[in-house]
Amino acid sequence: MLEEYAETAPYPSGRFAASLSRNKGRGEDKTDEENMSDRLKAEREAAAARRNLLTRDAIKRTGITEEMIGELVNRFYGRVREDALLGPVFAIVQNWDEHLAKLRGFWSSVVLMSGRYQGSPMRAHMPLSLVGDHFDRWLDLFEQTAREVCPPVAAALFIDKARRIADSFEMASATVAGTIAAPRHVLRS
């Protein structure tokens, strides 16, 4: 019955029929949903393997480790909390241990492509009414801290990513305010 359906079903390249014939005789006549589930699982595993290769390459090229990310995040946000301009913005954080763990996951995902962060940073920052001075000060402190904590090649990668993030947030904030902003941080010297 499944073979008859597979012969008439509108599947591209007969993939369904091919999967049935591969499983025929082994007592493994799978449904379309099971085959899709198997395919998705295989694709996820392949993506995870590619991400692991990219992470190992990033670590090899830059020397960045999870420990370095932790030191950078902890030291940087310690400075942010004490800063006259940024401190009040971050005063809304209720649980700093939880927030720092989330930020370590974010930076791990950004620079090591670890996939540890699953949030939506833009959505979290939009209600804060951030302006250009906030982004400038955030970058000043971040770049200073990255240069102190990281070897030059690692600091350069962190700084490049931070500048792109600042540009993205600043342009989104401007859009929400009904204006247009051009990227300006990537060009910082």
Short mmCIF file of C-alpha atoms in Angstrom, two decimals:
data_model
loop_
_atom_site.label_atom_id
_atom_site.label_comp_id
_atom_site.label_asym_id
_atom_site.label_seq_id
_atom_site.Cartn_x
_atom_site.Cartn_y
_atom_site.Cartn_z
CA MET A 1 0.00 0.00 0.00
CA LEU A 2 2.75 2.45 0.85
CA GLU A 3 4.59 1.48 -2.32
CA GLU A 4 1.50 2.28 -4.41
CA TYR A 5 1.17 5.67 -2.70
CA ALA A 6 4.85 6.38 -3.20
CA GLU A 7 4.54 5.70 -6.93
CA THR A 8 1.72 8.20 -7.35
CA ALA A 9 2.60 10.79 -4.69
CA PRO A 10 3.95 14.14 -5.91
CA TYR A 11 7.37 14.06 -4.20
CA PRO A 12 10.33 15.69 -5.96
CA SER A 13 12.81 13.21 -7.39
CA GLY A 14 10.92 10.32 -5.89
CA ARG A 15 12.71 10.76 -2.56
CA PHE A 16 9.85 9.20 -0.66
CA ALA A 17 9.78 6.19 -2.95
CA ALA A 18 13.53 5.85 -2.70
CA SER A 19 13.39 5.93 1.08
CA LEU A 20 10.71 3.25 1.08
CA SER A 21 12.70 1.02 -1.24
CA ARG A 22 15.79 1.42 0.96
CA ASN A 23 13.80 0.35 3.99
CA LYS A 24 11.80 -2.41 2.24
CA GLY A 25 12.47 -5.88 3.50
CA ARG A 26 13.79 -4.65 6.84
CA GLY A 27 10.41 -4.13 8.40
CA GLU A 28 11.00 -0.40 8.30
CA ASP A 29 8.19 0.97 6.16
CA LYS A 30 8.32 4.54 7.47
CA THR A 31 5.69 7.19 7.10
CA ASP A 32 6.39 10.47 5.39
CA GLU A 33 6.55 12.18 8.79
CA GLU A 34 9.12 9.68 10.05
CA ASN A 35 11.26 10.14 6.95
CA MET A 36 11.03 13.93 7.33
CA SER A 37 11.96 13.64 10.99
CA ASP A 38 14.98 11.50 10.10
CA ARG A 39 16.04 13.99 7.43
CA LEU A 40 15.70 16.95 9.80
CA LYS A 41 17.66 15.11 12.47
CA ALA A 42 20.44 14.34 9.98
CA GLU A 43 20.49 17.97 8.82
CA ARG A 44 20.72 19.22 12.41
CA GLU A 45 23.54 16.81 13.16
CA ALA A 46 25.40 17.94 10.04
CA ALA A 47 24.90 21.60 11.01
CA ALA A 48 26.21 20.89 14.51
CA ALA A 49 29.26 19.15 13.04
CA ARG A 50 29.93 22.15 10.74
CA ARG A 51 29.52 24.54 13.69
CA ASN A 52 31.99 22.48 15.74
CA LEU A 53 34.53 22.71 12.92
CA LEU A 54 34.05 26.48 12.67
CA THR A 55 34.40 26.83 16.44
CA ARG A 56 37.65 24.83 16.50
CA ASP A 57 38.97 26.92 13.61
CA ALA A 58 38.05 30.19 15.38
CA ILE A 59 39.77 29.02 18.57
CA LYS A 60 42.87 27.99 16.60
CA ARG A 61 43.07 31.29 14.66
CA THR A 62 42.33 33.66 17.54
CA GLY A 63 43.09 31.85 20.78
CA ILE A 64 39.63 32.79 22.05
CA THR A 65 38.32 30.40 24.67
CA GLU A 66 35.17 30.27 26.77
CA GLU A 67 37.33 31.36 29.74
CA MET A 68 38.53 34.44 27.82
CA ILE A 69 34.95 35.29 26.90
CA GLY A 70 33.97 34.98 30.56
CA GLU A 71 36.78 37.27 31.69
CA LEU A 72 35.95 39.86 29.02
CA VAL A 73 32.22 39.84 29.79
CA ASN A 74 32.67 39.98 33.56
CA ARG A 75 35.25 42.76 33.50
CA PHE A 76 33.43 44.79 30.84
CA TYR A 77 30.03 44.67 32.54
CA GLY A 78 31.66 45.48 35.87
CA ARG A 79 32.80 48.72 34.22
CA VAL A 80 29.41 49.28 32.59
CA ARG A 81 27.65 49.02 35.95
CA GLU A 82 29.95 51.72 37.39
CA ASP A 83 29.72 54.03 34.37
CA ALA A 84 27.81 57.31 34.80
CA LEU A 85 26.08 57.05 31.40
CA LEU A 86 25.57 53.29 31.04
CA GLY A 87 25.10 52.28 34.66
CA PRO A 88 21.54 53.68 34.87
CA VAL A 89 20.58 51.86 31.64
CA PHE A 90 21.69 48.53 33.10
CA ALA A 91 20.14 49.21 36.52
CA ILE A 92 17.05 47.34 35.30
CA VAL A 93 18.95 44.04 35.41
CA GLN A 94 17.52 42.11 38.36
CA ASN A 95 19.81 39.08 38.40
CA TRP A 96 23.36 39.85 37.30
CA ASP A 97 24.59 36.26 37.56
CA GLU A 98 21.88 35.15 35.14
CA HIS A 99 22.45 38.14 32.87
CA LEU A 100 26.22 37.59 32.73
CA ALA A 101 25.68 33.91 31.88
CA LYS A 102 23.38 34.98 29.02
CA LEU A 103 25.99 37.49 27.81
CA ARG A 104 28.75 34.87 27.90
CA GLY A 105 26.52 32.62 25.79
CA PHE A 106 25.84 35.50 23.41
CA TRP A 107 29.53 36.32 22.88
CA SER A 108 30.37 32.63 22.57
CA SER A 109 27.79 32.38 19.79
CA VAL A 110 29.07 35.55 18.11
CA VAL A 111 32.81 34.83 18.07
CA LEU A 112 33.00 31.04 18.35
CA MET A 113 29.71 30.22 16.58
CA SER A 114 28.90 27.90 19.47
CA GLY A 115 25.13 28.32 19.17
CA ARG A 116 24.84 28.72 22.96
CA TYR A 117 22.72 31.87 22.77
CA GLN A 118 19.13 31.51 21.60
CA GLY A 119 17.69 34.90 22.54
CA SER A 120 16.66 38.04 20.70
CA PRO A 121 19.01 40.86 21.75
CA MET A 122 17.42 43.46 19.51
CA ARG A 123 14.00 42.96 21.05
CA ALA A 124 15.46 43.20 24.56
CA HIS A 125 17.24 46.50 23.84
CA MET A 126 14.59 48.37 21.84
CA PRO A 127 12.55 49.54 24.88
CA LEU A 128 15.66 51.15 26.44
CA SER A 129 15.60 54.30 24.25
CA LEU A 130 19.32 54.12 23.53
CA VAL A 131 20.97 56.97 21.60
CA GLY A 132 24.33 57.52 19.90
CA ASP A 133 26.13 58.51 23.11
CA HIS A 134 25.18 55.19 24.69
CA PHE A 135 26.62 53.21 21.79
CA ASP A 136 29.80 55.32 21.72
CA ARG A 137 30.42 54.84 25.44
CA TRP A 138 29.57 51.12 25.27
CA LEU A 139 32.13 50.69 22.50
CA ASP A 140 34.78 52.78 24.28
CA LEU A 141 34.54 50.57 27.37
CA PHE A 142 34.26 47.35 25.37
CA GLU A 143 37.28 48.09 23.19
CA GLN A 144 39.38 49.12 26.19
CA THR A 145 38.45 45.92 28.02
CA ALA A 146 38.99 43.67 24.98
CA ARG A 147 42.49 45.11 24.48
CA GLU A 148 43.32 44.46 28.14
CA VAL A 149 41.91 40.93 28.34
CA CYS A 150 42.65 39.48 24.91
CA PRO A 151 45.67 38.97 22.68
CA PRO A 152 45.63 41.38 19.69
CA VAL A 153 44.07 39.01 17.13
CA ALA A 154 41.28 38.04 19.54
CA ALA A 155 40.70 41.66 20.61
CA ALA A 156 40.43 42.68 16.95
CA LEU A 157 37.73 40.06 16.32
CA PHE A 158 35.74 41.04 19.42
CA ILE A 159 36.01 44.73 18.54
CA ASP A 160 34.91 44.19 14.94
CA LYS A 161 31.86 42.21 16.09
CA ALA A 162 31.04 44.79 18.79
CA ARG A 163 31.17 47.63 16.28
CA ARG A 164 28.84 45.78 13.93
CA ILE A 165 26.46 45.05 16.79
CA ALA A 166 26.51 48.71 17.87
CA ASP A 167 25.76 49.80 14.29
CA SER A 168 22.92 47.32 14.01
CA PHE A 169 21.35 48.39 17.31
CA GLU A 170 21.81 52.08 16.55
CA MET A 171 20.23 51.77 13.10
CA ALA A 172 17.31 49.77 14.55
CA SER A 173 16.80 52.36 17.31
CA ALA A 174 16.73 55.12 14.70
CA THR A 175 14.22 53.21 12.61
CA VAL A 176 11.93 52.75 15.61
CA ALA A 177 12.23 56.52 16.24
CA GLY A 178 11.25 57.19 12.62
CA THR A 179 14.67 58.29 11.38
CA ILE A 180 17.44 56.77 9.33
CA ALA A 181 20.93 56.14 10.66
CA ALA A 182 23.95 54.99 8.69
CA PRO A 183 26.54 52.63 10.12
CA ARG A 184 29.30 54.64 11.75
CA HIS A 185 31.04 52.38 14.24
CA VAL A 186 32.56 49.90 11.79
CA LEU A 187 34.66 52.79 10.45
CA ARG A 188 36.03 53.78 13.88
CA SER A 189 39.79 53.89 14.14
#
